[in-house]
Amino acid sequence: MIYPDSKIVLEVRGLCASVNGTEILKGLDLTVRRGEVHAIMGPNGSGKSTFSKILAGHSAYEVTGGTVMFEGQNLFDMEPEERARAGVFLAFQYPIEIPGVINSQFLRLTYNTVQTHRDKEELDPLEFDDYVREKMKLLEMSPDFLERSVNEGFSGGEKKRNEILQMAMLDPRLAILDETDSGLDIDALRIVANGVNQLAGKDNAIVMVTHYQRLLNYIVPDYVHVMEAGRIIKTGDKELALELEARGYDWVGAECKAASEAAA
Amino acid sequence: MSATLQNLVNQPYKHGFVTSIESDVAPKGLNADTIRMISAKKKEPEWLLEFRLKSYEAWLKMEEPTWPNVHYPKIDFQEISYYSAPKQKPKLKSMDEVDPELLRTFEKLGVPLHERMALAGVAVDVIFDSVSVATTYKDKLAEVGIIFCSMSEAVQDHPELVQKYLGTVIPSTDNFYAALNSAVFTDGSFCYIPKGVKCPMDLSTYFRINTEESGQFERTLIVAEEGASVSYLEGCTAPAFSSNQLHAAVVELVALDNADIKYSTVQNWYAGDEKGVGGIYNFVTKRGLAKGVNSRISWTQVETGSAITWKYPSCVLLGDNSVGEFYSVAVTNHYQQADTGTKMIHIGKNTRSTIVSKGISAGHSNNSYRGLVKVAPSATGARNYSQCDSMLVGHHSGAHTFPYIQVANNCSQVEHEASTSKIGEDQLFYFAQRGIDAEAAVSMIINGFCKDVFQQLPMEFAVEATALLSFKLEGSVG
């Protein structure tokens, strides 16, 4: 929801980045304030996922220009784990499997690590068990999730739920959802979206990266951005997403090109 | 991420100090006279000298094994000193009489010797180079009839037991290094659990090599009589030298009817530096004979040190319904090489064996599992389950598996499972994105990978092993 005079959570200016020498982001601008829900849409290869990984600090991507401020701090001065502790959360498109590491232990370690860095109390295993089971109800997860290895053998839907469970636990300031809708059947999509909606509030912000309009039926964005060739070329409200669904992406690029030619 | 890890991995080897104690060192080289000298110094009976000389004769005719998947320059056996003992008063009545310098060494090592020992409830037999320095808790154990002492003492005080069992599980002609050990072994531990006695505490030995260019050839013999049981722990460290030291130990276990022996090792010999210079050659022969019905031999090892490790703690399952177990974690980093595994020889009926091996290779190291499961025609109804998992860390390490299965009857069941995985950047990124730094992440992944083995270790050892593994691997990822 858009609040007047809300504080800026994320401010991206002229962000350029490359992977293996190929430039992917070419001057991206974006401002996100507390309380807002943003959707970033765009065709394959437009740089959406790259953008989310750069915010989280993946080492495979090299930032070649521009600035990103998170809550007034230079994001690029922070290691990936520091960003997470400060409240940057990325729900992965493909959550990685970690064989042998029990989910409950992993969840407790991440929870307690983040709590410690926020000067809050850690939970012992029993307290944590109560805490996490409560959060799991939000996502209609069965308790046996806790005893399995992290993401190992999880279905696509289970993996995504596990991501949103972590979001619920870690209470991020900025949550980036990278194609959280991919691989979800309609029931799982509803559950996951419902979880996200309950977590959205006036103190945090959500950036959703997605291909499809259908997620936006469940999580209604305040802003919809269209990304192409490494930049945001058009910004609108939720109606824009419906238009994209009906007409595809090509017209946005053409319109944008015509506008810049007219200006020249 | 890499910079901090780099610092962590570059931490020096924690146990790499030399204690300046005057040692009684034999001149380098090996011949029949050296062996007579060792035997005389130890005031050994005639039969033992004969055992040594026969072993030496056999050794002369043997060839160094070349089949392990390890590479090193040829060892000059005449360049090694075969006896090194700290010089001190001949007999020790209490810990107060032990050289304080020696005690400080153990303190540095973190060996919980005197008071701390009592709290930990562990009896320790400490082997320094080749001579056992002090055995704690001896009296308390003696009350229930358990003999726990150095091999030298056992030879003096219980020659009949030593003679009855020495070399019966691993004959002196078994292999090149076992023959060498049988010829020149200087000390080690001896443990005898009488009929029906459950050893009331974990028994523990701590080995340390202190002298450059000295070999350590310790000999351990554990006998559990009918219905007896014992859990034995062994830890190993060595100071850092730029030359390679040879460690060729022999460990024999004998379990009679319904007896149970559990043998756990945490091996952290000096592994050489990050360029592969120096380090211990750990060429060890360990074998347990499950001689009686329903007997059980269980090996658990955590191998993290040594430039080269070559060892296969094995079980000969002779008694009907006997059980053999092998749980192993082997970690190699930098230029370490390990060729390790086990042999399960099923002879008795309905014998069962379990093998769980976890190999972790980092840096430029090479880690091989080599295992034999052999089922004799007599071993009807035998069962084996083997699981060999390898984990690669980084891009330059190697993992190899050499399983051998020989089954000579048609009513046995043998299962083998294997897997290979890798700690990847993406896993570490996932942890980082949840606020967890690389160090804690590696530790959690490794513990998850090794938990089937760690849960077999006694509590104190499990904690130590966990810390040791994280320490070994920090900096090899990222």
XYZ file of C-alpha atoms in Angstrom, chain B residues 5-344:
340
model
C 38.317 -17.595 5.092
C 41.811 -17.330 3.723
C 42.970 -16.100 7.124
C 41.249 -18.913 8.886
C 42.771 -21.607 6.746
C 46.195 -20.091 7.124
C 46.095 -20.563 10.854
C 49.132 -22.603 11.788
C 48.785 -26.206 12.850
C 47.776 -25.910 16.473
C 49.859 -28.805 17.756
C 52.984 -27.910 15.780
C 55.337 -27.237 18.671
C 58.373 -29.261 19.716
C 58.962 -30.035 23.345
C 62.572 -29.618 24.397
C 62.968 -32.747 26.417
C 66.166 -34.674 26.280
C 65.422 -37.799 24.300
C 67.201 -41.083 24.303
C 67.440 -41.608 20.553
C 68.885 -44.620 18.773
C 71.209 -43.985 15.843
C 69.483 -44.017 12.466
C 69.229 -47.229 10.540
C 67.823 -50.706 10.839
C 69.522 -54.071 11.158
C 69.291 -57.075 13.459
C 71.480 -55.289 16.005
C 69.117 -52.318 16.192
C 66.356 -54.754 17.018
C 68.451 -56.506 19.661
C 69.232 -53.081 21.115
C 65.541 -52.141 21.320
C 64.659 -55.479 22.850
C 67.516 -55.236 25.370
C 66.625 -51.661 26.340
C 63.136 -52.881 27.064
C 64.398 -55.962 28.929
C 62.239 -58.219 26.835
C 61.914 -61.984 27.128
C 63.598 -64.177 24.566
C 60.406 -65.148 22.723
C 59.676 -61.510 21.938
C 63.136 -60.895 20.545
C 62.607 -63.956 18.360
C 59.237 -62.610 17.225
C 60.942 -59.365 16.280
C 63.840 -60.984 14.454
C 61.547 -63.318 12.522
C 59.432 -60.331 11.517
C 62.550 -58.502 10.429
C 63.639 -61.455 8.281
C 60.210 -61.516 6.672
C 60.234 -57.754 6.161
C 63.565 -57.907 4.327
C 61.946 -60.151 1.719
C 58.874 -57.980 1.284
C 58.165 -55.146 -1.133
C 56.620 -51.811 -0.257
C 53.037 -51.820 -1.463
C 52.476 -49.711 -4.560
C 48.801 -50.421 -5.127
C 47.398 -47.594 -2.956
C 46.281 -44.512 -4.821
C 48.941 -42.319 -3.198
C 52.228 -40.899 -4.427
C 55.365 -40.103 -2.453
C 59.127 -40.413 -2.862
C 60.615 -43.720 -1.827
C 61.238 -43.974 1.899
C 64.813 -44.662 2.961
C 64.316 -46.974 5.905
C 67.951 -46.564 6.925
C 67.411 -42.823 7.479
C 64.914 -43.373 10.280
C 65.657 -43.642 13.938
C 63.778 -46.600 15.381
C 63.853 -45.705 19.030
C 63.293 -42.414 20.802
C 62.349 -42.158 24.438
C 62.136 -39.097 26.655
C 64.969 -39.406 29.209
C 63.676 -39.493 32.738
C 63.547 -41.416 35.964
C 62.915 -45.099 35.310
C 59.801 -45.684 37.415
C 56.979 -43.299 38.111
C 54.790 -43.739 41.128
C 52.556 -40.755 40.634
C 51.916 -37.968 38.176
C 54.024 -35.588 40.318
C 57.113 -37.420 39.232
C 56.516 -36.818 35.558
C 58.815 -34.268 33.895
C 56.953 -30.925 34.206
C 58.006 -30.008 30.669
C 56.225 -33.120 29.469
C 53.117 -32.241 31.414
C 53.139 -28.766 29.911
C 53.231 -30.370 26.485
C 50.139 -32.342 27.270
C 48.500 -29.238 28.562
C 49.271 -27.457 25.297
C 47.825 -30.421 23.482
C 44.734 -30.173 25.552
C 45.146 -33.687 26.887
C 43.051 -33.633 30.006
C 45.520 -35.510 32.170
C 45.252 -35.339 35.992
C 42.350 -33.508 37.663
C 40.632 -32.791 34.418
C 40.890 -36.497 33.773
C 38.879 -37.284 36.838
C 36.143 -34.937 35.739
C 36.095 -36.385 32.282
C 36.155 -39.899 33.674
C 38.605 -41.065 31.040
C 41.640 -43.208 31.606
C 44.507 -42.142 29.384
C 47.610 -43.987 28.385
C 49.942 -41.399 26.895
C 52.463 -42.418 24.275
C 55.207 -39.859 23.685
C 57.267 -40.841 20.662
C 57.606 -44.480 21.478
C 57.326 -44.813 25.218
C 54.253 -44.746 27.355
C 54.646 -41.978 29.916
C 51.920 -42.489 32.413
C 48.812 -44.495 32.696
C 46.049 -42.971 34.684
C 43.181 -44.707 36.377
C 45.103 -47.944 36.410
C 44.229 -48.766 39.977
C 40.565 -48.094 39.599
C 40.453 -50.355 36.570
C 42.470 -53.020 38.348
C 39.714 -53.298 40.936
C 37.436 -54.868 38.347
C 40.286 -56.890 36.903
C 40.928 -54.798 33.840
C 44.520 -54.517 32.736
C 45.247 -51.228 30.988
C 48.893 -50.356 30.615
C 51.644 -49.722 28.131
C 52.748 -52.590 25.964
C 56.197 -52.540 27.611
C 54.663 -52.991 31.036
C 52.400 -55.711 29.752
C 55.412 -57.577 28.391
C 57.001 -57.419 31.854
C 53.921 -57.987 33.987
C 51.637 -60.139 31.844
C 53.929 -61.898 29.380
C 51.610 -64.922 29.076
C 48.706 -62.788 27.816
C 50.866 -60.850 25.386
C 52.445 -64.008 24.048
C 49.063 -65.685 23.670
C 47.551 -62.933 21.504
C 50.344 -60.844 19.942
C 50.411 -61.350 16.195
C 47.400 -63.650 16.168
C 45.136 -61.190 14.366
C 47.796 -59.540 12.223
C 50.611 -62.007 11.593
C 54.000 -60.373 11.285
C 54.066 -61.413 7.631
C 50.711 -59.742 6.905
C 52.110 -56.790 4.996
C 55.227 -54.695 4.610
C 54.448 -52.166 7.336
C 52.983 -54.693 9.752
C 56.202 -56.701 9.411
C 58.286 -53.577 10.027
C 56.196 -52.742 13.078
C 56.486 -56.282 14.425
C 60.259 -55.994 14.151
C 60.762 -52.584 15.732
C 57.672 -51.604 17.751
C 58.719 -49.779 20.884
C 55.543 -49.267 22.850
C 51.816 -48.928 22.666
C 48.839 -49.869 24.731
C 47.649 -53.136 26.124
C 44.174 -53.715 27.351
C 42.614 -56.858 28.758
C 38.997 -57.057 29.876
C 38.258 -60.226 31.821
C 35.235 -62.421 31.427
C 31.898 -60.720 31.933
C 33.331 -57.293 32.780
C 31.862 -54.161 31.208
C 34.604 -51.572 31.313
C 33.198 -48.791 33.533
C 34.793 -45.937 31.568
C 36.067 -45.121 28.118
C 39.744 -45.975 27.805
C 41.861 -43.492 25.954
C 45.340 -43.272 24.487
C 46.984 -40.151 23.194
C 49.834 -40.517 20.719
C 52.327 -37.846 19.843
C 55.461 -37.832 17.690
C 57.993 -35.317 18.997
C 61.343 -36.026 17.376
C 62.256 -35.135 13.816
C 63.308 -38.149 11.769
C 62.000 -40.618 14.284
C 59.470 -43.185 13.338
C 56.645 -44.123 15.619
C 55.797 -47.787 15.676
C 53.307 -48.376 18.371
C 51.592 -51.631 18.970
C 48.196 -51.927 20.521
C 46.499 -55.103 21.638
C 43.023 -55.265 23.114
C 41.488 -58.506 24.307
C 37.885 -58.776 25.480
C 37.080 -62.090 27.106
C 33.664 -63.743 27.011
C 30.873 -61.279 27.650
C 33.269 -58.368 28.203
C 32.905 -54.973 26.630
C 35.109 -51.911 26.191
C 35.129 -48.595 24.385
C 38.589 -47.402 23.457
C 39.533 -43.936 22.182
C 42.697 -42.965 20.402
C 43.865 -39.439 19.562
C 46.965 -38.470 17.628
C 48.974 -35.297 17.053
C 52.516 -34.415 15.989
C 54.620 -31.256 15.783
C 55.262 -29.592 12.449
C 58.524 -30.587 10.796
C 59.512 -29.989 7.192
C 60.626 -33.598 6.850
C 58.199 -36.495 6.726
C 57.859 -38.814 9.688
C 56.765 -42.387 9.382
C 54.049 -43.739 11.601
C 53.494 -47.445 11.143
C 51.309 -48.744 13.921
C 49.632 -52.082 14.372
C 46.419 -52.480 16.320
C 44.963 -55.898 17.077
C 41.601 -56.526 18.691
C 40.294 -59.874 19.873
C 36.678 -60.345 20.929
C 35.629 -63.692 22.372
C 32.050 -65.012 22.780
C 29.509 -62.223 23.293
C 32.281 -59.652 23.723
C 32.096 -56.151 22.351
C 34.976 -53.845 21.401
C 34.430 -50.335 20.154
C 37.536 -48.554 18.910
C 37.375 -44.842 18.051
C 40.156 -42.754 16.540
C 40.512 -39.053 15.963
C 43.673 -38.723 13.921
C 45.173 -35.266 13.550
C 48.805 -35.966 12.729
C 50.623 -33.046 11.138
C 49.474 -32.961 7.511
C 52.282 -30.916 5.976
C 51.970 -27.258 5.046
C 49.697 -25.771 2.390
C 52.283 -26.610 -0.295
C 52.485 -30.246 0.799
C 55.900 -30.050 2.508
C 56.357 -32.226 5.583
C 53.718 -34.227 7.371
C 53.271 -37.708 8.703
C 53.130 -40.846 6.594
C 50.441 -42.750 8.425
C 50.753 -46.385 7.310
C 48.741 -48.331 9.796
C 47.385 -51.854 10.035
C 44.336 -52.302 12.234
C 42.297 -55.448 12.450
C 39.794 -56.935 14.805
C 39.015 -60.603 15.191
C 35.422 -61.277 16.174
C 36.421 -64.706 17.344
C 33.490 -65.743 19.500
C 29.811 -66.157 18.771
C 27.739 -62.969 18.936
C 30.871 -60.878 19.329
C 31.108 -57.382 17.940
C 33.969 -55.222 16.688
C 33.242 -51.622 15.815
C 35.721 -49.168 14.292
C 34.980 -45.464 14.178
C 37.599 -43.176 12.731
C 37.874 -39.485 12.002
C 40.959 -39.020 9.868
C 41.904 -35.397 9.358
C 45.686 -35.275 9.523
C 48.772 -36.895 7.951
C 50.354 -36.127 4.604
C 49.468 -39.644 3.539
C 47.016 -41.990 5.183
C 47.006 -45.658 4.316
C 44.844 -47.688 6.625
C 42.014 -50.166 6.534
C 40.659 -51.027 9.977
C 39.142 -54.417 9.308
C 37.021 -57.093 10.902
C 37.402 -60.819 10.610
C 33.989 -62.209 11.503
C 34.843 -65.711 12.597
C 32.259 -66.388 15.276
C 28.700 -67.193 14.228
C 26.372 -64.177 14.446
C 29.317 -61.851 14.969
C 29.062 -58.233 13.890
C 31.587 -55.908 12.276
C 31.172 -52.158 11.880
C 33.226 -49.464 10.236
C 32.287 -45.799 10.455
C 34.723 -43.400 8.880
C 35.142 -39.741 8.103
C 38.283 -38.932 6.149
C 39.098 -35.317 5.383
C 41.916 -34.211 3.123
C 42.955 -30.655 2.290
C 45.877 -28.960 0.493
C 48.093 -31.790 -0.856
C 47.062 -34.534 1.552
C 46.418 -38.015 0.229
C 44.277 -40.657 1.827
C 43.635 -44.218 0.734
C 41.495 -45.656 3.470
C 38.602 -48.008 4.004
C 38.013 -51.387 5.508
C 37.839 -55.119 4.990
C 34.954 -57.189 6.256
